[in-house]
PDB file of C-alpha atoms in Angstrom:
ATOM      1  CA  UNK A 711     198.961  19.839 -37.484  1.00 87.00           C
ATOM      2  CA  UNK A 712     196.347  20.840 -34.995  1.00 92.00           C
ATOM      3  CA  UNK A 713     192.673  21.510 -34.446  1.00 93.00           C
ATOM      4  CA  UNK A 714     189.607  20.932 -32.298  1.00 94.00           C
ATOM      5  CA  UNK A 715     188.402  17.640 -33.855  1.00 96.00           C
ATOM      6  CA  UNK A 716     184.964  18.007 -32.319  1.00 96.00           C
ATOM      7  CA  UNK A 717     182.476  15.334 -33.479  1.00 95.00           C
ATOM      8  CA  UNK A 718     184.711  13.481 -35.934  1.00 94.00           C
ATOM      9  CA  UNK A 719     183.373  13.907 -39.472  1.00 92.00           C
ATOM     10  CA  UNK A 720     184.520  13.278 -43.042  1.00 89.00           C
ATOM     11  CA  UNK A 721     186.361  16.607 -43.237  1.00 90.00           C
ATOM     12  CA  UNK A 722     188.510  15.598 -40.274  1.00 93.00           C
ATOM     13  CA  UNK A 723     189.110  12.194 -41.832  1.00 92.00           C
ATOM     14  CA  UNK A 724     190.367  13.731 -45.078  1.00 90.00           C
ATOM     15  CA  UNK A 725     192.772  15.940 -43.124  1.00 91.00           C
ATOM     16  CA  UNK A 726     194.021  13.099 -40.919  1.00 94.00           C
ATOM     17  CA  UNK A 727     194.213  10.725 -43.877  1.00 93.00           C
ATOM     18  CA  UNK A 728     196.340  13.256 -45.741  1.00 92.00           C
ATOM     19  CA  UNK A 729     198.751  13.374 -42.802  1.00 93.00           C
ATOM     20  CA  UNK A 730     198.970   9.590 -42.655  1.00 93.00           C
ATOM     21  CA  UNK A 731     199.632   9.331 -46.390  1.00 92.00           C
ATOM     22  CA  UNK A 732     202.470  11.853 -46.146  1.00 91.00           C
ATOM     23  CA  UNK A 733     204.076  10.703 -42.898  1.00 91.00           C
ATOM     24  CA  UNK A 734     206.505   7.810 -42.937  1.00 85.00           C
ATOM     25  CA  UNK A 735     207.337   7.518 -39.242  1.00 90.00           C
ATOM     26  CA  UNK A 736     205.803  10.098 -36.892  1.00 94.00           C
ATOM     27  CA  UNK A 737     202.906  12.556 -36.556  1.00 96.00           C
ATOM     28  CA  UNK A 738     202.477  15.111 -33.797  1.00 96.00           C
ATOM     29  CA  UNK A 739     198.930  16.383 -33.649  1.00 96.00           C
ATOM     30  CA  UNK A 740     197.775  19.176 -31.361  1.00 96.00           C
ATOM     31  CA  UNK A 741     194.220  19.035 -30.028  1.00 97.00           C
ATOM     32  CA  UNK A 742     192.922  22.260 -28.538  1.00 95.00           C
ATOM     33  CA  UNK A 743     192.057  22.300 -24.858  1.00 94.00           C
ATOM     34  CA  UNK A 744     188.487  23.081 -23.831  1.00 92.00           C
ATOM     35  CA  UNK A 745     189.760  26.314 -22.282  1.00 90.00           C
ATOM     36  CA  UNK A 746     190.677  27.556 -25.770  1.00 92.00           C
ATOM     37  CA  UNK A 747     187.182  26.960 -27.140  1.00 92.00           C
ATOM     38  CA  UNK A 748     185.125  29.334 -25.026  1.00 88.00           C
ATOM     39  CA  UNK A 749     184.396  31.686 -27.932  1.00 88.00           C
ATOM     40  CA  UNK A 750     183.253  29.009 -30.370  1.00 91.00           C
ATOM     41  CA  UNK A 751     179.592  29.018 -31.349  1.00 92.00           C
ATOM     42  CA  UNK A 752     177.487  26.639 -29.240  1.00 95.00           C
ATOM     43  CA  UNK A 753     180.534  25.893 -27.090  1.00 94.00           C
ATOM     44  CA  UNK A 754     178.374  24.224 -24.434  1.00 94.00           C
ATOM     45  CA  UNK A 755     177.931  21.329 -26.890  1.00 96.00           C
ATOM     46  CA  UNK A 756     181.664  20.854 -27.550  1.00 96.00           C
ATOM     47  CA  UNK A 757     182.990  17.426 -26.638  1.00 97.00           C
ATOM     48  CA  UNK A 758     185.517  17.133 -23.841  1.00 96.00           C
ATOM     49  CA  UNK A 759     189.196  16.792 -24.704  1.00 96.00           C
ATOM     50  CA  UNK A 760     189.274  13.072 -23.812  1.00 96.00           C
ATOM     51  CA  UNK A 761     186.430  12.252 -26.220  1.00 96.00           C
ATOM     52  CA  UNK A 762     187.945  14.284 -29.039  1.00 97.00           C
ATOM     53  CA  UNK A 763     191.359  12.701 -28.493  1.00 97.00           C
ATOM     54  CA  UNK A 764     189.852   9.210 -28.494  1.00 97.00           C
ATOM     55  CA  UNK A 765     188.095   9.846 -31.822  1.00 96.00           C
ATOM     56  CA  UNK A 766     191.322  11.026 -33.447  1.00 97.00           C
ATOM     57  CA  UNK A 767     193.371   8.141 -32.060  1.00 97.00           C
ATOM     58  CA  UNK A 768     190.795   5.514 -33.054  1.00 96.00           C
ATOM     59  CA  UNK A 769     190.571   6.733 -36.644  1.00 96.00           C
ATOM     60  CA  UNK A 770     194.294   7.229 -37.197  1.00 95.00           C
ATOM     61  CA  UNK A 771     195.359   3.880 -35.742  1.00 95.00           C
ATOM     62  CA  UNK A 772     192.703   2.149 -37.840  1.00 93.00           C
ATOM     63  CA  UNK A 773     193.878   3.974 -40.974  1.00 90.00           C
ATOM     64  CA  UNK A 774     197.585   3.247 -40.447  1.00 92.00           C
ATOM     65  CA  UNK A 775     198.768   1.650 -37.193  1.00 93.00           C
ATOM     66  CA  UNK A 776     202.411   1.751 -38.299  1.00 93.00           C
ATOM     67  CA  UNK A 777     202.812   5.527 -37.850  1.00 94.00           C
ATOM     68  CA  UNK A 778     203.870   6.716 -34.385  1.00 95.00           C
ATOM     69  CA  UNK A 779     201.320   9.185 -33.009  1.00 95.00           C
ATOM     70  CA  UNK A 780     201.906  11.951 -30.497  1.00 96.00           C
ATOM     71  CA  UNK A 781     198.527  13.490 -29.630  1.00 97.00           C
ATOM     72  CA  UNK A 782     199.031  16.497 -27.385  1.00 96.00           C
ATOM     73  CA  UNK A 783     196.766  19.058 -25.765  1.00 96.00           C
ATOM     74  CA  UNK A 784     197.553  22.597 -26.870  1.00 95.00           C
ATOM     75  CA  UNK A 785     196.829  25.828 -25.010  1.00 94.00           C
ATOM     76  CA  UNK A 786     197.837  28.279 -27.748  1.00 93.00           C
ATOM     77  CA  UNK A 787     197.443  28.507 -31.552  1.00 90.00           C
ATOM     78  CA  UNK A 788     200.975  27.281 -32.321  1.00 94.00           C
ATOM     79  CA  UNK A 789     201.520  24.511 -29.798  1.00 94.00           C
ATOM     80  CA  UNK A 790     204.667  22.371 -30.148  1.00 94.00           C
ATOM     81  CA  UNK A 791     205.158  23.523 -33.754  1.00 94.00           C
ATOM     82  CA  UNK A 792     206.826  26.670 -32.459  1.00 92.00           C
ATOM     83  CA  UNK A 793     210.125  24.954 -31.616  1.00 92.00           C
ATOM     84  CA  UNK A 794     210.063  21.277 -32.604  1.00 92.00           C
ATOM     85  CA  UNK A 795     212.002  19.691 -35.510  1.00 91.00           C
ATOM     86  CA  UNK A 796     209.020  19.021 -37.756  1.00 94.00           C
ATOM     87  CA  UNK A 797     209.072  18.873 -41.561  1.00 93.00           C
ATOM     88  CA  UNK A 798     205.580  19.874 -42.694  1.00 95.00           C
ATOM     89  CA  UNK A 799     202.323  21.250 -41.355  1.00 95.00           C
ATOM     90  CA  UNK A 800     198.973  20.201 -42.831  1.00 94.00           C
ATOM     91  CA  UNK A 801     196.190  22.776 -43.096  1.00 93.00           C
ATOM     92  CA  UNK A 802     192.929  23.414 -44.926  1.00 90.00           C
ATOM     93  CA  UNK A 803     192.231  26.402 -47.214  1.00 89.00           C
ATOM     94  CA  UNK A 804     190.547  28.194 -44.295  1.00 88.00           C
ATOM     95  CA  UNK A 805     193.489  27.619 -41.921  1.00 91.00           C
ATOM     96  CA  UNK A 806     196.286  28.341 -44.403  1.00 94.00           C
ATOM     97  CA  UNK A 807     197.015  31.673 -42.726  1.00 95.00           C
ATOM     98  CA  UNK A 808     197.480  29.742 -39.471  1.00 94.00           C
ATOM     99  CA  UNK A 809     200.201  27.682 -41.141  1.00 95.00           C
ATOM    100  CA  UNK A 810     201.905  30.881 -42.250  1.00 96.00           C
ATOM    101  CA  UNK A 811     201.689  32.209 -38.697  1.00 96.00           C
ATOM    102  CA  UNK A 812     203.332  29.038 -37.374  1.00 96.00           C
ATOM    103  CA  UNK A 813     206.231  29.591 -39.787  1.00 96.00           C
ATOM    104  CA  UNK A 814     206.513  33.216 -38.690  1.00 96.00           C
ATOM    105  CA  UNK A 815     206.816  32.108 -35.043  1.00 96.00           C
ATOM    106  CA  UNK A 816     209.321  29.382 -35.948  1.00 96.00           C
ATOM    107  CA  UNK A 817     211.464  31.868 -37.847  1.00 95.00           C
ATOM    108  CA  UNK A 818     211.402  34.266 -34.889  1.00 95.00           C
ATOM    109  CA  UNK A 819     212.531  31.390 -32.647  1.00 93.00           C
ATOM    110  CA  UNK A 820     215.389  30.478 -34.967  1.00 94.00           C
ATOM    111  CA  UNK A 821     213.821  27.362 -36.496  1.00 95.00           C
ATOM    112  CA  UNK A 822     213.374  26.493 -40.160  1.00 95.00           C
ATOM    113  CA  UNK A 823     210.004  27.026 -41.798  1.00 96.00           C
ATOM    114  CA  UNK A 824     207.726  24.053 -42.385  1.00 96.00           C
ATOM    115  CA  UNK A 825     206.386  22.931 -45.716  1.00 95.00           C
ATOM    116  CA  UNK A 826     202.653  23.697 -45.883  1.00 96.00           C
ATOM    117  CA  UNK A 827     200.387  20.979 -47.280  1.00 94.00           C
ATOM    118  CA  UNK A 828     196.759  21.907 -47.973  1.00 93.00           C
ATOM    119  CA  UNK A 829     193.984  19.319 -47.596  1.00 89.00           C
ATOM    120  CA  UNK A 830     190.752  20.406 -49.271  1.00 84.00           C
ATOM    121  CA  UNK A 831     187.469  21.024 -47.491  1.00 77.00           C
ATOM    122  CA  UNK A 832     184.670  18.449 -47.676  1.00 78.00           C
ATOM    123  CA  UNK A 833     181.286  19.623 -48.893  1.00 67.00           C
ATOM    124  CA  UNK A 834     178.231  19.257 -46.704  1.00 62.00           C
ATOM    125  CA  UNK A 835     175.907  16.805 -48.524  1.00 60.00           C
ATOM    126  CA  UNK A 836     173.053  19.291 -48.008  1.00 59.00           C
ATOM    127  CA  UNK A 837     174.856  22.021 -49.949  1.00 48.00           C
ATOM    128  CA  UNK A 838     173.725  22.539 -53.540  1.00 49.00           C
ATOM    129  CA  UNK A 839     177.016  22.446 -55.428  1.00 47.00           C
ATOM    130  CA  UNK A 840     178.103  21.515 -58.917  1.00 47.00           C
ATOM    131  CA  UNK A 841     180.570  18.646 -59.203  1.00 41.00           C
ATOM    132  CA  UNK A 842     184.170  19.833 -59.368  1.00 43.00           C
ATOM    133  CA  UNK A 843     183.488  23.286 -57.945  1.00 39.00           C
ATOM    134  CA  UNK A 844     185.560  24.458 -54.985  1.00 45.00           C
ATOM    135  CA  UNK A 845     183.965  24.240 -51.556  1.00 44.00           C
ATOM    136  CA  UNK A 846     183.427  27.505 -49.670  1.00 47.00           C
ATOM    137  CA  UNK A 847     183.551  27.793 -45.890  1.00 48.00           C
ATOM    138  CA  UNK A 848     179.778  28.077 -45.555  1.00 51.00           C
ATOM    139  CA  UNK A 849     179.292  24.934 -47.696  1.00 57.00           C
ATOM    140  CA  UNK A 850     181.730  22.660 -45.881  1.00 70.00           C
ATOM    141  CA  UNK A 851     180.798  19.900 -43.480  1.00 82.00           C
ATOM    142  CA  UNK A 852     181.728  21.178 -40.032  1.00 88.00           C
ATOM    143  CA  UNK A 853     181.636  20.511 -36.311  1.00 92.00           C
ATOM    144  CA  UNK A 854     179.819  23.806 -35.816  1.00 92.00           C
ATOM    145  CA  UNK A 855     176.943  22.490 -37.922  1.00 91.00           C
ATOM    146  CA  UNK A 856     176.808  19.324 -35.821  1.00 93.00           C
ATOM    147  CA  UNK A 857     176.773  21.362 -32.596  1.00 95.00           C
ATOM    148  CA  UNK A 858     173.999  23.509 -34.024  1.00 94.00           C
ATOM    149  CA  UNK A 859     171.937  20.350 -34.594  1.00 93.00           C
ATOM    150  CA  UNK A 860     172.656  19.086 -31.062  1.00 94.00           C
ATOM    151  CA  UNK A 861     171.473  22.343 -29.560  1.00 95.00           C
ATOM    152  CA  UNK A 862     168.108  21.967 -31.321  1.00 93.00           C
ATOM    153  CA  UNK A 863     167.542  18.960 -29.048  1.00 92.00           C
ATOM    154  CA  UNK A 864     167.541  21.267 -26.029  1.00 93.00           C
ATOM    155  CA  UNK A 865     165.727  24.350 -27.366  1.00 94.00           C
ATOM    156  CA  UNK A 866     168.999  25.993 -28.470  1.00 94.00           C
ATOM    157  CA  UNK A 867     169.636  26.842 -24.838  1.00 96.00           C
ATOM    158  CA  UNK A 868     173.212  26.850 -23.570  1.00 95.00           C
ATOM    159  CA  UNK A 869     171.793  27.435 -20.073  1.00 96.00           C
ATOM    160  CA  UNK A 870     169.864  24.159 -20.247  1.00 97.00           C
ATOM    161  CA  UNK A 871     172.934  22.319 -21.543  1.00 97.00           C
ATOM    162  CA  UNK A 872     175.045  23.663 -18.691  1.00 96.00           C
ATOM    163  CA  UNK A 873     172.301  22.697 -16.236  1.00 97.00           C
ATOM    164  CA  UNK A 874     172.480  19.093 -17.483  1.00 97.00           C
ATOM    165  CA  UNK A 875     176.247  19.144 -17.145  1.00 97.00           C
ATOM    166  CA  UNK A 876     176.011  20.541 -13.591  1.00 96.00           C
ATOM    167  CA  UNK A 877     173.520  17.839 -12.615  1.00 96.00           C
ATOM    168  CA  UNK A 878     175.873  15.198 -14.015  1.00 97.00           C
ATOM    169  CA  UNK A 879     178.709  16.646 -11.949  1.00 96.00           C
ATOM    170  CA  UNK A 880     176.537  16.581  -8.831  1.00 95.00           C
ATOM    171  CA  UNK A 881     175.769  12.926  -9.450  1.00 94.00           C
ATOM    172  CA  UNK A 882     179.480  12.112  -9.453  1.00 95.00           C
ATOM    173  CA  UNK A 883     179.966  14.100  -6.251  1.00 94.00           C
ATOM    174  CA  UNK A 884     177.177  12.125  -4.588  1.00 93.00           C
ATOM    175  CA  UNK A 885     178.896   8.913  -5.671  1.00 93.00           C
ATOM    176  CA  UNK A 886     182.276  10.192  -4.383  1.00 93.00           C
ATOM    177  CA  UNK A 887     183.833   9.800  -7.819  1.00 91.00           C
ATOM    178  CA  UNK A 888     186.601  12.345  -8.307  1.00 89.00           C
ATOM    179  CA  UNK A 889     187.840  11.261 -11.750  1.00 90.00           C
ATOM    180  CA  UNK A 890     186.897  14.381 -13.736  1.00 93.00           C
ATOM    181  CA  UNK A 891     188.183  13.031 -17.067  1.00 93.00           C
ATOM    182  CA  UNK A 892     186.025   9.914 -16.657  1.00 95.00           C
ATOM    183  CA  UNK A 893     183.073  12.093 -15.637  1.00 96.00           C
ATOM    184  CA  UNK A 894     183.351  14.438 -18.626  1.00 96.00           C
ATOM    185  CA  UNK A 895     183.929  11.590 -21.077  1.00 96.00           C
ATOM    186  CA  UNK A 896     180.761   9.778 -20.026  1.00 96.00           C
ATOM    187  CA  UNK A 897     178.691  12.953 -20.074  1.00 97.00           C
ATOM    188  CA  UNK A 898     179.560  13.233 -23.764  1.00 96.00           C
ATOM    189  CA  UNK A 899     178.785   9.565 -24.396  1.00 96.00           C
ATOM    190  CA  UNK A 900     175.355   9.824 -22.758  1.00 96.00           C
ATOM    191  CA  UNK A 901     174.590  13.113 -24.509  1.00 96.00           C
ATOM    192  CA  UNK A 902     175.373  11.551 -27.890  1.00 95.00           C
ATOM    193  CA  UNK A 903     172.684   8.925 -27.276  1.00 95.00           C
ATOM    194  CA  UNK A 904     170.042  11.521 -26.486  1.00 95.00           C
ATOM    195  CA  UNK A 905     170.621  13.516 -29.691  1.00 94.00           C
ATOM    196  CA  UNK A 906     170.351  10.596 -32.115  1.00 93.00           C
ATOM    197  CA  UNK A 907     168.285  11.598 -35.146  1.00 90.00           C
ATOM    198  CA  UNK A 908     165.545   9.019 -34.585  1.00 91.00           C
ATOM    199  CA  UNK A 909     164.675  10.366 -31.123  1.00 90.00           C
ATOM    200  CA  UNK A 910     161.557  12.491 -30.901  1.00 88.00           C
ATOM    201  CA  UNK A 911     160.368  12.391 -27.292  1.00 89.00           C
ATOM    202  CA  UNK A 912     163.269  11.112 -25.166  1.00 91.00           C
ATOM    203  CA  UNK A 913     165.685  13.910 -26.000  1.00 92.00           C
ATOM    204  CA  UNK A 914     168.001  16.139 -23.988  1.00 94.00           C
ATOM    205  CA  UNK A 915     165.120  18.526 -23.453  1.00 95.00           C
ATOM    206  CA  UNK A 916     163.035  15.725 -21.954  1.00 95.00           C
ATOM    207  CA  UNK A 917     165.869  14.852 -19.545  1.00 95.00           C
ATOM    208  CA  UNK A 918     166.131  18.522 -18.604  1.00 96.00           C
ATOM    209  CA  UNK A 919     162.408  18.742 -17.854  1.00 96.00           C
ATOM    210  CA  UNK A 920     162.486  15.647 -15.655  1.00 95.00           C
ATOM    211  CA  UNK A 921     165.473  16.900 -13.677  1.00 96.00           C
ATOM    212  CA  UNK A 922     163.787  20.250 -13.116  1.00 95.00           C
ATOM    213  CA  UNK A 923     160.715  18.484 -11.721  1.00 95.00           C
ATOM    214  CA  UNK A 924     162.936  16.548  -9.323  1.00 92.00           C
ATOM    215  CA  UNK A 925     164.622  19.799  -8.279  1.00 90.00           C
ATOM    216  CA  UNK A 926     161.276  21.394  -7.536  1.00 90.00           C
ATOM    217  CA  UNK A 927     160.253  18.463  -5.338  1.00 86.00           C
ATOM    218  CA  UNK A 928     163.374  18.615  -3.157  1.00 76.00           C
TER     219      UNK A 928
END
């Protein structure tokens, strides 16, 4: 199984829980690299790979610590599923065609097809839906919806978000800290604090405005 796992939500937990209920010994899970996510909506708000990996690992080990986990970064849509001796692949209704594509690639490479298990989508609590009805893509809880909310905290401006990220990077350069994974991880952690729902004044946009004033005074 694979995915972005940006801002861990209940839909992710259903998918991961399904995998843990099925697996008896081992799960390999591919997490997309940030390079693969450039075309996603509001991509400037996407969490770094390290933060997304941590969220997946924390949830899965809490759910069932007995299952061996192999969390890998993937640079293409198929990842290790193209030629590894797996048994099943877990998808959602919207990614079912991706599971079929994985089997097509495996067959071309001389490997057996995987069983496809479908985990249902989770409805966004804000969606007006009758109980028992199937959940459509535009009614599901999603990371894209969370990113859309985050961007409202900075005037829906990807330029402002990238400016904040650049300023964070400059801070680490000034401190002679070269650990980019550590840098990116803590940018995400700090950003999460400034988009909390109870904040009204001290938001990302406020931080942006202060940094711009400092820039102008240099």
